[in-house]
mmCIF file of C-alpha atoms and ligand atoms in Angstrom:
data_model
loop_
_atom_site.group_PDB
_atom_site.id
_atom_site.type_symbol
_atom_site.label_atom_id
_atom_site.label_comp_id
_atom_site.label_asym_id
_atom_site.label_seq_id
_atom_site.Cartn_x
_atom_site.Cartn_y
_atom_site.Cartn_z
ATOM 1 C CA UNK E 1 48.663 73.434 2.106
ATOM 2 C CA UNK E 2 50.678 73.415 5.312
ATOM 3 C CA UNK E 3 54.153 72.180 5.323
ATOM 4 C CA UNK E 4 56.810 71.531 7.897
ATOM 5 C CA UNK E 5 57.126 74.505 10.493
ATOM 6 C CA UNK E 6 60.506 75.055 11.155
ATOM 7 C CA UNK E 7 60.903 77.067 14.107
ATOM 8 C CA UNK E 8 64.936 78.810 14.107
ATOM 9 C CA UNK E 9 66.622 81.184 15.693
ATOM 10 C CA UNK E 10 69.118 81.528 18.978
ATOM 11 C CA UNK E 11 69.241 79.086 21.998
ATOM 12 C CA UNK E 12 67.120 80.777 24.526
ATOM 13 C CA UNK E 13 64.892 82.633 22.276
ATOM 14 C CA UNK E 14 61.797 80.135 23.655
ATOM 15 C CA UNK E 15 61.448 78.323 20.029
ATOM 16 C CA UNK E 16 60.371 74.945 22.449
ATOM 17 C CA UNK E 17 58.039 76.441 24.230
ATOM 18 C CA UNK E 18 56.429 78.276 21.156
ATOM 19 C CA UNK E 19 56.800 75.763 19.376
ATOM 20 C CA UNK E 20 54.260 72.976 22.394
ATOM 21 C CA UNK E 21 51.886 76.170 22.029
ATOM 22 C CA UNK E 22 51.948 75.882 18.515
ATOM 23 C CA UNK E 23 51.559 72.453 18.113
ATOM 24 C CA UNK E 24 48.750 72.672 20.548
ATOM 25 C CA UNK E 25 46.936 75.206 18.769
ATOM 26 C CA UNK E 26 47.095 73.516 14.944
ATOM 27 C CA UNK E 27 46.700 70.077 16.475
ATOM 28 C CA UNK E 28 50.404 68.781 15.253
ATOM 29 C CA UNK E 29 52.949 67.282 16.535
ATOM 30 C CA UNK E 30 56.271 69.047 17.748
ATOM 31 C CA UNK E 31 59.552 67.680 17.409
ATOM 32 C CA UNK E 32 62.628 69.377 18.740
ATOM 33 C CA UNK E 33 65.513 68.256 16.666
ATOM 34 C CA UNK E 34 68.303 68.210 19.864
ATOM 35 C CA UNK E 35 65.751 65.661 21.566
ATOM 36 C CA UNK E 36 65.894 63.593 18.526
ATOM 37 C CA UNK E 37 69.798 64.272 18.207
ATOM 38 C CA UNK E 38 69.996 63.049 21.911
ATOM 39 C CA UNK E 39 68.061 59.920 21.329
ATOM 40 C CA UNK E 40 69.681 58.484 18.482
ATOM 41 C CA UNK E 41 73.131 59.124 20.168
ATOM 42 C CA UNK E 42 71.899 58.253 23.711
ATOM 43 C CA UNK E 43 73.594 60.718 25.418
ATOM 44 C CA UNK E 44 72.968 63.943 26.012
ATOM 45 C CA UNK E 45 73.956 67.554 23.900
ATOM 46 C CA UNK E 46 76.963 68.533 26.139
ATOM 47 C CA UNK E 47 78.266 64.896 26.275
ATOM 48 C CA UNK E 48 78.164 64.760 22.597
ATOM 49 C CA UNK E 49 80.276 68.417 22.710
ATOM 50 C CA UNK E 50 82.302 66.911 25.257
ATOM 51 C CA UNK E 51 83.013 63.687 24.034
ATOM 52 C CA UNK E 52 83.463 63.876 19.839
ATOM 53 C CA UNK E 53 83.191 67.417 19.221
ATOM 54 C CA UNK E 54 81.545 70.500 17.619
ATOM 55 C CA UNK E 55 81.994 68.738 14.445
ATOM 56 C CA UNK E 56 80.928 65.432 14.936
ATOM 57 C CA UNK E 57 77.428 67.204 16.559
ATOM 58 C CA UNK E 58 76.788 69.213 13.171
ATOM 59 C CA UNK E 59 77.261 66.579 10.913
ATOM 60 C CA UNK E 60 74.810 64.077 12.925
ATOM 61 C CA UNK E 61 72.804 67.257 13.220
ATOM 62 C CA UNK E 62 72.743 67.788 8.955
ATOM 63 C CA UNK E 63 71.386 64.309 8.754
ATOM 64 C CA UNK E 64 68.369 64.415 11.535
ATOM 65 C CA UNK E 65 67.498 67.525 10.504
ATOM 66 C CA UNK E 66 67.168 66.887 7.004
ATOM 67 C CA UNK E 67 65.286 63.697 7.572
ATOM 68 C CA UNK E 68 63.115 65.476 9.789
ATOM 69 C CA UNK E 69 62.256 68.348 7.201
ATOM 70 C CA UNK E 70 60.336 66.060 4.870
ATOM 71 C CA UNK E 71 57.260 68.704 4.361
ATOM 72 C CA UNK E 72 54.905 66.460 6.378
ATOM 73 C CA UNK E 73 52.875 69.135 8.708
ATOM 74 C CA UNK E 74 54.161 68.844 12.102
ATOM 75 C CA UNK E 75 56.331 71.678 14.365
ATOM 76 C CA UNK E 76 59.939 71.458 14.240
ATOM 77 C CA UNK E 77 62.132 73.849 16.634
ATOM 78 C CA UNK E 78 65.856 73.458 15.406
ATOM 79 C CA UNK E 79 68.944 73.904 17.207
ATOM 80 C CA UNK E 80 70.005 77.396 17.160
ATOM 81 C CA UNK E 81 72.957 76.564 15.011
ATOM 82 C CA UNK E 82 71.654 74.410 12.469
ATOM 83 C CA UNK E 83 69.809 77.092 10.462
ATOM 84 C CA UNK E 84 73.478 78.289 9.515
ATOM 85 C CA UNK E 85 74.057 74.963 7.634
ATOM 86 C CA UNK E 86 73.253 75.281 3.917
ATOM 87 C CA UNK E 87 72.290 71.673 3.138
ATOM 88 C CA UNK E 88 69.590 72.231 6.142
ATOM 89 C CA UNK E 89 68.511 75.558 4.944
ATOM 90 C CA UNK E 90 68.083 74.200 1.208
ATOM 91 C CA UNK E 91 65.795 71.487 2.967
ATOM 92 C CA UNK E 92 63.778 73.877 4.102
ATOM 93 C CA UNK E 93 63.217 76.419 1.160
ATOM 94 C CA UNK E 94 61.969 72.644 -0.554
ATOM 95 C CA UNK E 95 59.916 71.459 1.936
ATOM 96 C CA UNK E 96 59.400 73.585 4.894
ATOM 97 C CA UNK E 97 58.304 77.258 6.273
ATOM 98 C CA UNK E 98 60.292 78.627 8.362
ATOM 99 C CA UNK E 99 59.756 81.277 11.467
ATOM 100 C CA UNK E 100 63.426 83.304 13.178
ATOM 101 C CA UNK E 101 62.151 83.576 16.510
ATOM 102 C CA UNK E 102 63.759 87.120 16.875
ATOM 103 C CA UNK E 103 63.837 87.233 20.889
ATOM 104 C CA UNK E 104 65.762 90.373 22.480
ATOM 105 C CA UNK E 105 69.391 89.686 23.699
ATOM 106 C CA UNK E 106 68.469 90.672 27.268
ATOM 107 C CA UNK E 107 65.302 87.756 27.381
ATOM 108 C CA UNK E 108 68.148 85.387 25.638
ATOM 109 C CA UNK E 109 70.569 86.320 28.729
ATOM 110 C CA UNK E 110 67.708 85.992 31.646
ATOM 111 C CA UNK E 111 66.720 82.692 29.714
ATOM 112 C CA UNK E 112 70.069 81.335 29.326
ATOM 113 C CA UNK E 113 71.194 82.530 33.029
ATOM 114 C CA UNK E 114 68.060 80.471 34.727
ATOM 115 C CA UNK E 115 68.102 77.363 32.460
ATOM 116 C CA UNK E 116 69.240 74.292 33.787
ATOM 117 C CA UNK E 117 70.567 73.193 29.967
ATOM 118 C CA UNK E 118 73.622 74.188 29.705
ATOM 119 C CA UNK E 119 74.821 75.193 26.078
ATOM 120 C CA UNK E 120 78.359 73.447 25.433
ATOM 121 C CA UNK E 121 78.524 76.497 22.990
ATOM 122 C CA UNK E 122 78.227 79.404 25.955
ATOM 123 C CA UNK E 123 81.011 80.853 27.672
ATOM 124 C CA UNK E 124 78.972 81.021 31.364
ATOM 125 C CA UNK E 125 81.806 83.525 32.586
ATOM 126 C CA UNK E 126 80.966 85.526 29.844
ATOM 127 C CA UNK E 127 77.419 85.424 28.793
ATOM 128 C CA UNK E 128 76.170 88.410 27.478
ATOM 129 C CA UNK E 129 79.416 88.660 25.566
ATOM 130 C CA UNK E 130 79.243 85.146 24.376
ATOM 131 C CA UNK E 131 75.676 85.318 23.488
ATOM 132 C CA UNK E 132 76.077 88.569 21.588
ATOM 133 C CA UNK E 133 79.331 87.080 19.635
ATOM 134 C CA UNK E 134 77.059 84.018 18.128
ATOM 135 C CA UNK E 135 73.975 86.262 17.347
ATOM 136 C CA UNK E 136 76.500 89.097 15.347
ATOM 137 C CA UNK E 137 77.948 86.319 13.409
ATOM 138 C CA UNK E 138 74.150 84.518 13.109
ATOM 139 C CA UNK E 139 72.015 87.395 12.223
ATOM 140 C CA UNK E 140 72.537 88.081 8.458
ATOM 141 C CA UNK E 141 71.683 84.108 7.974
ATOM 142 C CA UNK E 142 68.089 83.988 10.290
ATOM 143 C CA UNK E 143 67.386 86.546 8.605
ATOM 144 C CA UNK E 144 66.800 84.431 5.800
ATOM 145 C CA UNK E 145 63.784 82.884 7.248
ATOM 146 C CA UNK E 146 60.440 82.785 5.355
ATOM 147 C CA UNK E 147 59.033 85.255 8.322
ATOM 148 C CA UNK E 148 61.080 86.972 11.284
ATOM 149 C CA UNK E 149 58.734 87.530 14.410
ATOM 150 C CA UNK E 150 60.030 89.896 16.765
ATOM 151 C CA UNK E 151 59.076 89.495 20.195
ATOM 152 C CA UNK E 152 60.294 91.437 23.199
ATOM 153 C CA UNK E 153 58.442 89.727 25.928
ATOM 154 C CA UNK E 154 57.774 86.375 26.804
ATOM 155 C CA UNK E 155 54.350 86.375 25.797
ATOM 156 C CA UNK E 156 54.185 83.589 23.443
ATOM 157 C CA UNK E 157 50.046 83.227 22.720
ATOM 158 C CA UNK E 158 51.250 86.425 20.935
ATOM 159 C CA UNK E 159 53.860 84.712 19.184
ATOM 160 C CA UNK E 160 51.594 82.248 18.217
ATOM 161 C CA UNK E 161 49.392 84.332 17.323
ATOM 162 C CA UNK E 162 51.592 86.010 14.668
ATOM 163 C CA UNK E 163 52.585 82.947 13.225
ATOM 164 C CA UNK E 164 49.313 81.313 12.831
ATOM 165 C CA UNK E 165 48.420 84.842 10.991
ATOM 166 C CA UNK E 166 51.757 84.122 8.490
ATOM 167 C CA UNK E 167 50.523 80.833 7.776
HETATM 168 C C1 S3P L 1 73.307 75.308 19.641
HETATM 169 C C2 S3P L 1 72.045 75.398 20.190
HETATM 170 C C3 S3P L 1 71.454 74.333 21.010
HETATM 171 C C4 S3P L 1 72.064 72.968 20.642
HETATM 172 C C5 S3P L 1 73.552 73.025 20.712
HETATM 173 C C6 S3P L 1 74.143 74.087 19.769
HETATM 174 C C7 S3P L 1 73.837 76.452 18.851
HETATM 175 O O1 S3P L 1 70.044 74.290 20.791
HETATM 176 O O2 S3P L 1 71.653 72.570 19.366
HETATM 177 O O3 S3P L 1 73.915 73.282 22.032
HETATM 178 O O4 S3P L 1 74.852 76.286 18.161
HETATM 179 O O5 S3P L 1 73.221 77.544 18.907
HETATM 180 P P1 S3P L 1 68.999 75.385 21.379
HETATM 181 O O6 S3P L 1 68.935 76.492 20.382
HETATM 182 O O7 S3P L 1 67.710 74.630 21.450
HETATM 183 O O8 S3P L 1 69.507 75.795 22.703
#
């Protein structure tokens, strides 16, 4: 029986767009839990940092995420933090499956470098630094996931291919 896929792993690793191709290929819906986090505030992810805080952000994050992990089959690509809360992760384990997109730190700098979303939690004079930094202190808990897929290009019918195989 499928559950809720729950796509984690670090910003830039391509968990949206895996996550449309995925959705696309099992005929579900996607839901990427930042969109919903923007639309029930109204205002966007770096307003949110800006405005109230890191804090304020994880704890509105805990409760949409939770909500949205309720096992009904659909894709869900997290935050890149919110796999690192435990009340989230215990959702999961009860109700969910759950893929680390495990991109290589040099696609996560190219990706981060060209995106027009800015991450509040990036230090842009610093990237690869910065980027690095989160993923050492990140890494022992996506590992954690149900299934890691490793990908080193941005090939992501592959990727989808290797989690439809998982499933
Ligand atoms: C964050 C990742 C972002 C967003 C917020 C915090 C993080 O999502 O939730 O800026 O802590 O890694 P993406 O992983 O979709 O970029």
């Amino acid at each position: 029986m499928l559950k809720t896929i729950v796509l984690i792993g670090m910003m830039g690793s391509g968990k949206t767009s895996v996550g449309k191709e995925l959705a696309k290929n099992l005929n579900l819906n996607f839901i990427d839990s930042d969109q919903e986090i923007e639309k029930k505030c109204k205002i966007s992810i770096p307003s949110i940092f800006e405005k109230k805080g890191e804090d304020y952000f994880r704890k509105i994050e805990e409760k949409i995420c939770c909500k949205l992990i309720d096992g009904k089959p659909k894709i869900l690509s997290l935050g890149g933090g919110a796999f690192i809360n435990s009340k989230i992760r215990k959702e999961i384990k009860k109700n969910g499956i759950s893929f680390w997109i495990s991109t290589n730190l040099e696609n996560i700098y190219d990706r981060l470098l060209q995106s027009k979303n800015k991450r509040p939690m990036l230090d842009y004079n610093n990237l690869k630094k910065s980027i690095k930094d989160i993923y050492d202190s990140r890494k022992e808990i996506y590992k954690k996931a149900d299934y890691t897929i490793r990908t080193k290009s941005d090939n992501k019918k592959n990727i989808v291919k290797k989690i439809i195989e998982n499933l």
